[in-house]
Tab-separated table of C-alpha atoms in Angstrom:
chain	number	residue	atom	x	y	z
A	76	UNK	CA	97.336	-235.089	-45.949
A	77	UNK	CA	96.700	-238.911	-45.209
A	78	UNK	CA	93.703	-241.798	-46.402
A	79	UNK	CA	91.252	-243.280	-43.222
A	80	UNK	CA	89.329	-245.855	-45.077
A	81	UNK	CA	89.694	-244.427	-48.344
A	82	UNK	CA	89.550	-241.097	-47.952
A	83	UNK	CA	91.692	-238.648	-48.217
A	84	UNK	CA	92.357	-235.932	-45.080
A	85	UNK	CA	93.048	-232.663	-45.505
A	86	UNK	CA	92.992	-231.679	-41.614
A	87	UNK	CA	95.858	-229.495	-40.928
A	88	UNK	CA	95.333	-230.781	-37.210
A	89	UNK	CA	95.209	-234.850	-37.413
A	90	UNK	CA	97.782	-235.059	-39.574
A	91	UNK	CA	100.176	-233.019	-37.984
A	92	UNK	CA	99.348	-235.411	-34.896
A	93	UNK	CA	99.393	-238.636	-37.502
A	94	UNK	CA	103.014	-238.288	-39.071
A	95	UNK	CA	104.212	-236.811	-35.494
A	96	UNK	CA	103.639	-240.333	-33.838
A	97	UNK	CA	104.490	-242.278	-36.797
A	98	UNK	CA	108.123	-243.750	-37.445
A	99	UNK	CA	109.482	-241.752	-40.528
A	100	UNK	CA	109.148	-238.601	-38.111
A	101	UNK	CA	112.183	-239.147	-36.144
A	102	UNK	CA	114.387	-240.944	-40.132
A	103	UNK	CA	113.352	-237.285	-41.322
A	104	UNK	CA	114.763	-234.901	-38.103
A	105	UNK	CA	118.052	-237.584	-39.055
A	106	UNK	CA	117.714	-236.125	-43.016
A	107	UNK	CA	117.782	-232.462	-42.399
A	108	UNK	CA	120.031	-232.101	-39.468
A	109	UNK	CA	122.692	-229.508	-40.404
A	110	UNK	CA	125.758	-232.547	-39.306
A	111	UNK	CA	128.341	-230.650	-41.977
A	112	UNK	CA	128.880	-228.029	-39.688
A	113	UNK	CA	130.698	-230.904	-37.918
A	114	UNK	CA	133.306	-229.891	-40.566
A	115	UNK	CA	133.460	-226.421	-38.524
A	116	UNK	CA	134.875	-227.619	-35.269
A	117	UNK	CA	138.215	-227.140	-34.937
A	118	UNK	CA	140.056	-230.828	-34.441
A	119	UNK	CA	137.617	-232.749	-36.396
A	120	UNK	CA	138.911	-234.056	-39.653
A	121	UNK	CA	137.581	-233.376	-43.332
A	122	UNK	CA	137.755	-236.017	-46.142
A	123	UNK	CA	138.876	-234.109	-48.979
A	124	UNK	CA	136.308	-234.523	-51.840
A	125	UNK	CA	133.598	-235.585	-50.167
A	126	UNK	CA	130.645	-234.930	-48.435
A	127	UNK	CA	131.090	-237.488	-46.427
A	128	UNK	CA	129.252	-235.497	-43.434
A	129	UNK	CA	126.212	-234.986	-45.150
A	130	UNK	CA	125.358	-238.232	-45.848
A	131	UNK	CA	122.149	-238.224	-43.592
A	132	UNK	CA	120.829	-236.604	-46.445
A	133	UNK	CA	120.816	-240.272	-47.647
A	134	UNK	CA	117.557	-241.096	-44.865
A	135	UNK	CA	115.347	-239.465	-47.257
A	136	UNK	CA	115.304	-241.868	-50.371
A	137	UNK	CA	112.632	-244.029	-48.834
A	138	UNK	CA	110.954	-240.621	-49.034
A	139	UNK	CA	111.860	-240.454	-52.521
A	140	UNK	CA	110.792	-244.270	-53.704
A	141	UNK	CA	107.488	-243.131	-51.786
A	142	UNK	CA	107.041	-240.114	-53.532
A	143	UNK	CA	108.112	-242.568	-56.769
A	144	UNK	CA	105.274	-244.788	-56.644
A	145	UNK	CA	103.073	-242.238	-55.947
A	146	UNK	CA	103.130	-240.346	-58.972
A	147	UNK	CA	103.965	-243.603	-60.875
A	148	UNK	CA	100.231	-245.480	-59.685
A	149	UNK	CA	98.552	-241.261	-60.742
A	150	UNK	CA	100.359	-240.325	-63.790
A	151	UNK	CA	98.916	-241.388	-67.343
A	152	UNK	CA	102.166	-241.659	-68.645
A	153	UNK	CA	103.309	-244.631	-66.341
A	154	UNK	CA	106.006	-246.038	-69.091
A	155	UNK	CA	107.198	-242.714	-69.603
A	156	UNK	CA	107.696	-241.669	-66.044
A	157	UNK	CA	109.782	-245.151	-65.169
A	158	UNK	CA	111.873	-245.069	-68.065
A	159	UNK	CA	112.303	-241.468	-66.460
A	160	UNK	CA	113.015	-243.055	-63.667
A	161	UNK	CA	115.709	-245.049	-64.690
A	162	UNK	CA	117.375	-242.735	-67.014
A	163	UNK	CA	117.113	-240.744	-63.670
A	164	UNK	CA	119.185	-244.008	-61.330
A	165	UNK	CA	121.869	-244.342	-63.623
A	166	UNK	CA	122.883	-240.923	-64.164
A	167	UNK	CA	122.795	-240.709	-60.526
A	168	UNK	CA	125.457	-243.859	-60.298
A	169	UNK	CA	127.554	-242.374	-62.808
A	170	UNK	CA	127.341	-239.461	-60.538
A	171	UNK	CA	128.403	-241.172	-57.310
A	172	UNK	CA	130.556	-243.301	-58.498
A	173	UNK	CA	131.734	-240.894	-60.137
A	174	UNK	CA	132.376	-238.424	-57.329
A	175	UNK	CA	134.169	-242.270	-55.689
A	176	UNK	CA	136.380	-241.933	-57.853
A	177	UNK	CA	137.034	-238.855	-57.293
A	178	UNK	CA	137.704	-239.316	-53.917
A	179	UNK	CA	140.637	-242.293	-54.117
A	180	UNK	CA	142.078	-239.905	-56.967
A	181	UNK	CA	142.344	-236.889	-53.835
A	182	UNK	CA	143.536	-239.713	-51.439
A	183	UNK	CA	146.709	-241.258	-53.854
A	184	UNK	CA	147.278	-238.316	-55.752
A	185	UNK	CA	145.481	-235.774	-58.145
A	186	UNK	CA	147.861	-236.490	-61.898
A	187	UNK	CA	149.961	-238.504	-60.010
A	188	UNK	CA	149.795	-241.359	-63.162
A	189	UNK	CA	147.277	-241.682	-66.150
A	190	UNK	CA	144.479	-243.969	-63.853
A	191	UNK	CA	143.689	-240.966	-61.459
A	192	UNK	CA	141.341	-237.759	-61.367
A	193	UNK	CA	144.244	-235.265	-63.346
A	194	UNK	CA	144.995	-232.025	-62.105
A	195	UNK	CA	142.850	-229.182	-62.974
A	196	UNK	CA	142.339	-226.050	-61.437
A	197	UNK	CA	138.924	-225.959	-62.764
A	198	UNK	CA	136.308	-227.679	-60.551
A	199	UNK	CA	134.461	-228.469	-63.900
A	200	UNK	CA	136.933	-230.248	-65.700
A	201	UNK	CA	137.523	-232.411	-62.874
A	202	UNK	CA	134.001	-232.980	-62.224
A	203	UNK	CA	133.871	-233.930	-66.510
A	204	UNK	CA	136.388	-236.564	-66.375
A	205	UNK	CA	135.045	-238.273	-63.617
A	206	UNK	CA	131.624	-238.356	-65.047
A	207	UNK	CA	133.945	-239.620	-68.853
A	208	UNK	CA	135.513	-242.716	-66.439
A	209	UNK	CA	132.436	-243.935	-64.331
A	210	UNK	CA	130.680	-243.369	-67.515
A	211	UNK	CA	133.525	-245.775	-69.096
A	212	UNK	CA	133.679	-248.329	-66.390
A	213	UNK	CA	129.681	-248.771	-65.715
A	214	UNK	CA	129.538	-249.046	-69.833
A	215	UNK	CA	131.827	-252.052	-69.609
A	216	UNK	CA	133.461	-249.928	-72.407
A	217	UNK	CA	136.830	-251.043	-70.863
A	218	UNK	CA	139.197	-248.014	-72.717
A	219	UNK	CA	140.177	-246.269	-68.969
A	220	UNK	CA	143.771	-246.309	-68.561
A	221	UNK	CA	145.398	-249.755	-66.664
A	222	UNK	CA	145.368	-249.294	-63.116
A	223	UNK	CA	149.094	-248.782	-61.664
A	224	UNK	CA	147.943	-249.790	-57.458
A	225	UNK	CA	146.209	-252.091	-55.446
A	226	UNK	CA	143.946	-248.872	-54.973
A	227	UNK	CA	143.441	-248.532	-58.343
A	228	UNK	CA	143.023	-252.373	-59.463
A	229	UNK	CA	139.913	-253.127	-56.530
A	230	UNK	CA	138.021	-250.415	-57.244
A	231	UNK	CA	138.260	-250.799	-61.465
A	232	UNK	CA	137.003	-254.409	-60.452
A	233	UNK	CA	134.196	-253.503	-58.143
A	234	UNK	CA	132.898	-251.417	-60.734
A	235	UNK	CA	133.226	-253.634	-63.245
A	236	UNK	CA	131.170	-255.675	-61.187
A	237	UNK	CA	129.030	-253.040	-60.549
A	238	UNK	CA	128.506	-252.766	-64.182
A	239	UNK	CA	126.721	-256.229	-64.220
A	240	UNK	CA	124.668	-256.590	-62.020
A	241	UNK	CA	123.272	-252.839	-63.284
A	242	UNK	CA	123.429	-253.714	-66.993
A	243	UNK	CA	121.167	-256.760	-65.350
A	244	UNK	CA	118.166	-254.886	-63.253
A	245	UNK	CA	118.434	-251.714	-66.845
A	246	UNK	CA	117.858	-254.887	-68.786
A	247	UNK	CA	115.309	-256.325	-66.791
A	248	UNK	CA	113.425	-252.853	-66.694
A	249	UNK	CA	113.968	-251.806	-69.982
A	250	UNK	CA	112.143	-255.693	-70.796
A	251	UNK	CA	108.864	-255.088	-68.286
A	252	UNK	CA	108.313	-251.517	-69.936
A	253	UNK	CA	107.891	-253.349	-73.136
A	254	UNK	CA	106.389	-256.374	-71.609
A	255	UNK	CA	103.443	-253.759	-69.752
A	256	UNK	CA	102.694	-251.689	-73.186
A	257	UNK	CA	101.876	-255.127	-75.020
A	258	UNK	CA	99.901	-255.845	-72.547
A	259	UNK	CA	98.179	-252.154	-72.023
A	260	UNK	CA	97.656	-252.381	-76.052
A	261	UNK	CA	96.455	-256.198	-75.814
A	262	UNK	CA	93.856	-255.155	-72.930
A	263	UNK	CA	91.885	-252.895	-75.369
A	264	UNK	CA	93.266	-254.166	-79.168
A	265	UNK	CA	92.488	-257.712	-80.060
A	266	UNK	CA	96.144	-259.052	-81.556
A	267	UNK	CA	95.615	-259.877	-86.013
A	268	UNK	CA	98.348	-262.128	-85.988
A	269	UNK	CA	95.688	-265.060	-84.995
A	270	UNK	CA	93.576	-264.522	-86.853
A	271	UNK	CA	96.533	-264.653	-90.151
A	272	UNK	CA	98.210	-267.496	-88.823
A	273	UNK	CA	94.482	-269.151	-89.003
A	274	UNK	CA	94.390	-268.385	-92.981
A	275	UNK	CA	97.961	-269.473	-93.246
A	276	UNK	CA	97.541	-272.916	-91.750
A	277	UNK	CA	94.075	-272.770	-94.083
A	278	UNK	CA	95.713	-271.547	-97.002
A	279	UNK	CA	93.741	-268.807	-97.440
A	280	UNK	CA	95.486	-265.258	-97.771
A	281	UNK	CA	95.292	-262.675	-100.263
A	282	UNK	CA	92.347	-260.743	-100.031
A	283	UNK	CA	91.223	-261.879	-96.729
A	284	UNK	CA	93.597	-261.335	-94.742
A	285	UNK	CA	94.419	-257.853	-96.508
A	286	UNK	CA	90.395	-256.662	-94.463
A	287	UNK	CA	91.779	-258.449	-91.619
A	288	UNK	CA	94.610	-256.052	-91.177
A	289	UNK	CA	93.354	-252.917	-92.778
A	290	UNK	CA	90.422	-253.638	-89.738
A	291	UNK	CA	93.157	-253.936	-86.121
A	292	UNK	CA	95.419	-250.538	-87.914
A	293	UNK	CA	91.517	-248.801	-88.985
A	294	UNK	CA	90.992	-249.579	-84.701
A	295	UNK	CA	93.930	-248.742	-83.443
A	296	UNK	CA	93.990	-244.914	-85.903
A	297	UNK	CA	90.973	-244.090	-84.072
A	298	UNK	CA	90.855	-245.800	-81.710
A	299	UNK	CA	87.804	-247.873	-81.468
A	300	UNK	CA	87.656	-249.840	-77.967
A	301	UNK	CA	85.936	-252.838	-79.003
A	302	UNK	CA	86.926	-255.231	-76.041
A	303	UNK	CA	86.284	-252.204	-73.618
A	304	UNK	CA	83.376	-254.169	-71.240
A	305	UNK	CA	87.014	-256.829	-71.057
A	306	UNK	CA	88.203	-253.912	-69.620
A	307	UNK	CA	85.664	-252.916	-67.161
A	308	UNK	CA	84.409	-255.744	-66.185
A	309	UNK	CA	85.825	-256.007	-62.975
A	310	UNK	CA	84.509	-252.503	-61.293
A	311	UNK	CA	81.549	-252.202	-59.730
A	312	UNK	CA	78.122	-251.701	-61.234
A	313	UNK	CA	78.001	-248.498	-59.995
A	314	UNK	CA	80.591	-247.285	-60.899
A	315	UNK	CA	81.574	-249.055	-64.797
A	316	UNK	CA	78.080	-247.456	-65.795
A	317	UNK	CA	79.552	-243.983	-65.087
A	318	UNK	CA	82.763	-244.635	-66.450
A	319	UNK	CA	80.304	-246.071	-69.796
A	320	UNK	CA	78.585	-243.126	-69.905
A	321	UNK	CA	81.506	-240.428	-69.916
A	322	UNK	CA	82.304	-242.463	-72.804
A	323	UNK	CA	79.504	-243.348	-74.588
A	324	UNK	CA	76.216	-241.152	-73.231
A	325	UNK	CA	76.777	-238.108	-75.901
A	326	UNK	CA	76.930	-240.416	-78.802
A	327	UNK	CA	73.432	-242.583	-77.350
A	328	UNK	CA	71.961	-238.716	-76.486
A	329	UNK	CA	72.087	-238.818	-80.749
A	330	UNK	CA	70.709	-241.555	-81.328
A	331	UNK	CA	66.037	-240.204	-82.529
A	332	UNK	CA	64.676	-243.625	-80.102
A	333	UNK	CA	66.488	-242.330	-77.224
A	334	UNK	CA	66.284	-238.253	-77.437
A	335	UNK	CA	64.510	-237.039	-74.647
A	336	UNK	CA	65.245	-240.262	-72.472
A	337	UNK	CA	66.662	-239.568	-68.475
A	338	UNK	CA	69.830	-239.938	-67.507
A	339	UNK	CA	69.314	-242.840	-65.893
A	340	UNK	CA	67.323	-244.767	-67.932
A	341	UNK	CA	70.182	-244.275	-70.341
A	342	UNK	CA	73.050	-245.227	-67.596
A	343	UNK	CA	71.489	-248.592	-67.713
A	344	UNK	CA	70.515	-248.975	-70.976
A	345	UNK	CA	74.298	-247.889	-72.116
A	346	UNK	CA	75.398	-250.637	-69.772
A	347	UNK	CA	73.065	-253.558	-72.522
A	348	UNK	CA	75.223	-251.764	-75.123
A	349	UNK	CA	78.000	-253.878	-77.138
A	350	UNK	CA	80.106	-251.927	-79.263
A	351	UNK	CA	80.533	-253.064	-82.800
A	352	UNK	CA	82.833	-252.294	-86.096
A	353	UNK	CA	82.243	-252.817	-89.622
A	354	UNK	CA	84.476	-252.620	-92.139
A	355	UNK	CA	83.897	-251.754	-95.856
A	356	UNK	CA	81.729	-253.436	-97.996
A	357	UNK	CA	80.647	-255.768	-94.948
A	358	UNK	CA	77.051	-256.885	-94.366
A	359	UNK	CA	75.917	-256.096	-90.529
A	360	UNK	CA	73.091	-258.373	-91.292
A	361	UNK	CA	71.407	-260.237	-94.841
A	362	UNK	CA	67.595	-260.659	-95.817
A	363	UNK	CA	66.472	-264.110	-93.967
A	364	UNK	CA	69.015	-264.227	-91.519
A	365	UNK	CA	67.507	-265.044	-87.698
A	366	UNK	CA	66.554	-262.280	-86.398
A	367	UNK	CA	68.948	-262.014	-82.807
A	368	UNK	CA	69.903	-258.434	-81.580
A	369	UNK	CA	69.338	-255.139	-83.266
A	370	UNK	CA	72.022	-251.999	-84.255
A	371	UNK	CA	71.652	-247.824	-83.282
A	372	UNK	CA	74.490	-246.030	-85.729
A	373	UNK	CA	77.195	-244.806	-83.834
A	374	UNK	CA	79.305	-242.801	-86.680
A	375	UNK	CA	79.457	-243.952	-90.476
A	376	UNK	CA	77.423	-245.060	-93.227
A	377	UNK	CA	75.485	-248.032	-93.860
A	378	UNK	CA	73.866	-249.201	-97.188
A	379	UNK	CA	70.707	-251.213	-97.893
A	380	UNK	CA	70.754	-252.730	-100.450
A	381	UNK	CA	69.393	-255.088	-103.256
A	382	UNK	CA	69.364	-258.613	-103.228
A	383	UNK	CA	72.446	-257.823	-105.913
A	384	UNK	CA	74.325	-256.502	-103.186
A	385	UNK	CA	75.156	-253.263	-105.670
A	386	UNK	CA	71.946	-251.861	-105.900
A	387	UNK	CA	71.683	-248.623	-103.029
A	388	UNK	CA	67.270	-248.262	-101.741
A	389	UNK	CA	68.333	-246.090	-98.702
A	390	UNK	CA	71.244	-245.106	-97.032
A	391	UNK	CA	71.908	-244.771	-93.111
A	392	UNK	CA	73.150	-241.889	-91.673
A	393	UNK	CA	74.410	-241.779	-87.582
A	394	UNK	CA	72.004	-241.566	-84.962
A	395	UNK	CA	68.952	-244.249	-86.569
A	396	UNK	CA	68.732	-247.824	-85.886
A	397	UNK	CA	68.372	-250.817	-87.912
A	398	UNK	CA	67.483	-254.920	-87.473
A	399	UNK	CA	63.865	-253.584	-84.653
A	400	UNK	CA	61.587	-254.857	-86.746
A	401	UNK	CA	62.355	-259.390	-86.161
A	402	UNK	CA	62.624	-258.520	-83.001
A	403	UNK	CA	59.637	-257.238	-82.312
A	404	UNK	CA	56.008	-259.242	-82.136
A	405	UNK	CA	54.769	-256.413	-85.098
A	406	UNK	CA	50.801	-257.759	-85.908
A	407	UNK	CA	50.661	-258.913	-89.764
A	408	UNK	CA	54.797	-259.733	-89.907
A	409	UNK	CA	54.998	-262.475	-93.112
A	410	UNK	CA	58.927	-262.508	-91.972
A	411	UNK	CA	58.230	-263.887	-88.767
A	412	UNK	CA	62.061	-263.174	-86.920
A	413	UNK	CA	63.664	-262.614	-90.148
A	414	UNK	CA	65.702	-259.682	-91.099
A	415	UNK	CA	63.570	-258.373	-94.004
A	416	UNK	CA	66.868	-256.271	-95.869
A	417	UNK	CA	70.448	-255.865	-96.659
A	418	UNK	CA	72.532	-253.878	-94.292
A	419	UNK	CA	75.873	-252.933	-95.506
A	420	UNK	CA	78.861	-250.951	-94.523
A	421	UNK	CA	79.736	-248.146	-96.982
A	422	UNK	CA	82.570	-247.356	-95.121
A	423	UNK	CA	84.399	-247.847	-91.528
A	424	UNK	CA	81.448	-248.077	-89.239
A	425	UNK	CA	80.571	-247.722	-85.576
A	426	UNK	CA	77.672	-249.321	-84.438
A	427	UNK	CA	75.865	-249.859	-80.805
A	428	UNK	CA	74.299	-253.271	-80.811
A	429	UNK	CA	71.876	-254.100	-78.662
A	430	UNK	CA	69.986	-258.150	-78.226
A	431	UNK	CA	66.895	-259.071	-77.566
A	432	UNK	CA	66.966	-260.035	-74.681
A	433	UNK	CA	68.134	-256.768	-73.178
A	434	UNK	CA	66.041	-255.242	-75.926
A	435	UNK	CA	62.308	-257.125	-74.604
A	436	UNK	CA	63.769	-255.474	-71.048
A	437	UNK	CA	64.116	-252.068	-71.995
A	438	UNK	CA	61.026	-252.352	-74.198
A	439	UNK	CA	59.338	-253.845	-71.381
A	440	UNK	CA	59.666	-250.781	-68.671
A	441	UNK	CA	60.463	-248.360	-71.607
A	442	UNK	CA	55.916	-248.060	-73.500
A	443	UNK	CA	56.060	-245.684	-75.246
A	444	UNK	CA	59.676	-246.968	-76.769
A	445	UNK	CA	57.430	-249.942	-77.883
A	446	UNK	CA	54.813	-247.811	-79.810
A	447	UNK	CA	57.480	-245.666	-81.504
A	448	UNK	CA	59.418	-248.515	-82.834
A	449	UNK	CA	56.243	-250.991	-83.724
A	450	UNK	CA	54.746	-247.644	-86.006
A	451	UNK	CA	58.514	-247.386	-86.866
A	452	UNK	CA	58.350	-251.576	-88.461
A	453	UNK	CA	54.801	-251.663	-89.398
A	454	UNK	CA	55.305	-248.431	-91.670
A	455	UNK	CA	58.512	-250.043	-93.233
A	456	UNK	CA	56.862	-253.163	-93.451
A	457	UNK	CA	54.067	-252.270	-95.511
A	458	UNK	CA	56.601	-250.053	-97.575
A	459	UNK	CA	58.344	-253.623	-98.591
A	460	UNK	CA	54.497	-255.905	-99.174
A	461	UNK	CA	55.627	-257.707	-96.337
A	462	UNK	CA	53.366	-256.771	-93.810
A	463	UNK	CA	49.423	-258.561	-94.000
A	464	UNK	CA	47.019	-255.760	-93.217
A	465	UNK	CA	44.488	-258.891	-93.760
A	466	UNK	CA	46.178	-261.128	-91.028
A	467	UNK	CA	47.233	-258.162	-88.641
A	468	UNK	CA	43.290	-257.391	-88.789
A	469	UNK	CA	42.572	-261.039	-87.723
A	470	UNK	CA	45.738	-260.885	-84.568
A	471	UNK	CA	44.124	-257.309	-83.442
A	472	UNK	CA	40.239	-259.394	-83.744
A	473	UNK	CA	41.699	-262.371	-82.600
A	474	UNK	CA	42.649	-260.393	-79.835
A	475	UNK	CA	39.897	-258.202	-79.316
A	476	UNK	CA	37.442	-261.522	-78.655
A	477	UNK	CA	40.353	-263.549	-76.670
A	478	UNK	CA	39.817	-260.136	-74.293
A	479	UNK	CA	36.030	-260.321	-74.144
A	480	UNK	CA	36.145	-263.861	-73.261
A	481	UNK	CA	38.512	-263.380	-70.698
A	482	UNK	CA	35.933	-260.573	-69.581
A	483	UNK	CA	33.548	-262.532	-69.801
A	484	UNK	CA	35.712	-264.896	-67.615
A	485	UNK	CA	36.490	-262.830	-64.644
A	486	UNK	CA	33.174	-260.990	-64.621
A	487	UNK	CA	31.864	-265.155	-64.251
A	488	UNK	CA	35.097	-266.398	-62.220
A	489	UNK	CA	33.569	-263.247	-59.903
A	490	UNK	CA	29.898	-264.457	-59.683
A	491	UNK	CA	31.497	-267.320	-58.510
A	492	UNK	CA	34.218	-266.359	-55.897
A	493	UNK	CA	30.518	-264.239	-54.471
A	494	UNK	CA	28.652	-267.720	-54.817
A	495	UNK	CA	31.512	-269.407	-52.711
A	496	UNK	CA	31.559	-266.477	-50.169
A	497	UNK	CA	27.492	-266.310	-49.938
A	498	UNK	CA	27.177	-270.495	-49.378
A	499	UNK	CA	30.126	-270.230	-47.673
A	500	UNK	CA	29.166	-267.723	-44.662
A	501	UNK	CA	26.009	-269.963	-44.596
A	502	UNK	CA	27.473	-272.659	-43.627
A	503	UNK	CA	29.792	-270.811	-40.324
A	504	UNK	CA	25.751	-269.367	-40.268
A	505	UNK	CA	24.262	-273.329	-39.758
A	506	UNK	CA	27.703	-274.614	-38.326
A	507	UNK	CA	27.131	-271.307	-35.012
A	508	UNK	CA	23.348	-272.585	-34.778
A	509	UNK	CA	23.588	-276.084	-34.430
A	510	UNK	CA	26.517	-275.385	-31.752
A	511	UNK	CA	24.046	-272.899	-29.697
A	512	UNK	CA	21.416	-275.979	-29.909
A	513	UNK	CA	23.822	-278.402	-28.554
A	514	UNK	CA	24.888	-276.540	-25.751
A	515	UNK	CA	21.374	-276.226	-24.876
A	516	UNK	CA	21.014	-279.739	-25.054
A	517	UNK	CA	23.727	-280.391	-22.739
A	518	UNK	CA	22.330	-277.978	-19.942
A	519	UNK	CA	18.797	-279.387	-19.996
A	520	UNK	CA	20.281	-283.672	-19.027
A	521	UNK	CA	22.758	-281.753	-16.345
A	522	UNK	CA	19.417	-280.422	-15.194
């Protein structure tokens, strides 16, 4: 097939027409011509030891490079593929160099001196000696017999120069692979080095630096990707939602609040969630802090602890959520937008974080979710004694009174609008009568 506007076309007739009209077709034809048959003609000299008549096969190299490029862009292990490709080039270069060495040896005479290939009845022995000799030359080991003739000096010098170029290419390719590995890792995982250097510069280390290192090690060991949104930011919104949903949708469905929600709604919600990982003994939020986000537990366990930071009052597990009380306006909440509990991570906890503005947008679209959150929040506030029922009743009464007054104002406004419309109609009728009288008077005056 071929690509047309980025879409793969696999129609055989269209593919045939496109291929026959491309510049690669004549090159492919020349590459597959049986030119080695020319050696069978009488009077055509043969090059001893080298199938020079098949040199047209090298015209297929551009197609080989194209295949390598396509495989590299499609494989899940591009760096491993690059290393394998580099090794293939290295072995192929040694093979070709060994073939040239054998051709020169055959031209000078096999076994005439210690430098050339020895005269052996076994072809495998000749090939292995040529391959070994070329490996020594191209590896710049230098442990080769001293050349005796001008052709041998020139061939060995050219081989050493080629080896220098080859080593520079190999070193550059390996360096590129290493840099790509480092950049690919840095794209997903944060680097612990700057934080450790920062702590060392201020003379703070020991236990705190160990916690930082262990947190980074946990991210890599468990393949937690806190920087995944930076990786996906260049994708269009629809494709970014598909990718994020394919990764996090199942975990999101385990949250009790989202059970029964439509697939399309969860796809849009997953773009607003930010993954966060908390280490053992780390406070997710403290009582009295200003609440700016709520959390959904994806993995791990968290404890609601007392003021001493040790006594566990409750344990929260996978699929639960917390932190919404300080974000939604619950009537009678004496804490306002402050946190009402201390939440401590028991082990490593993987959470989804939802900001206040994003939560407001979600609750505005789904009143049932807001009602469920408010009901749970009222229950928790009653249990903690932070819900003023009198104030709640006063707020409800005030809202009812405000609603009653608003309805009264709406009724009064409708009455005023009706009277204004009636007066406007009377004014228009009076203006029409006045215009008719003026018209009759003008008619009498003309007579």
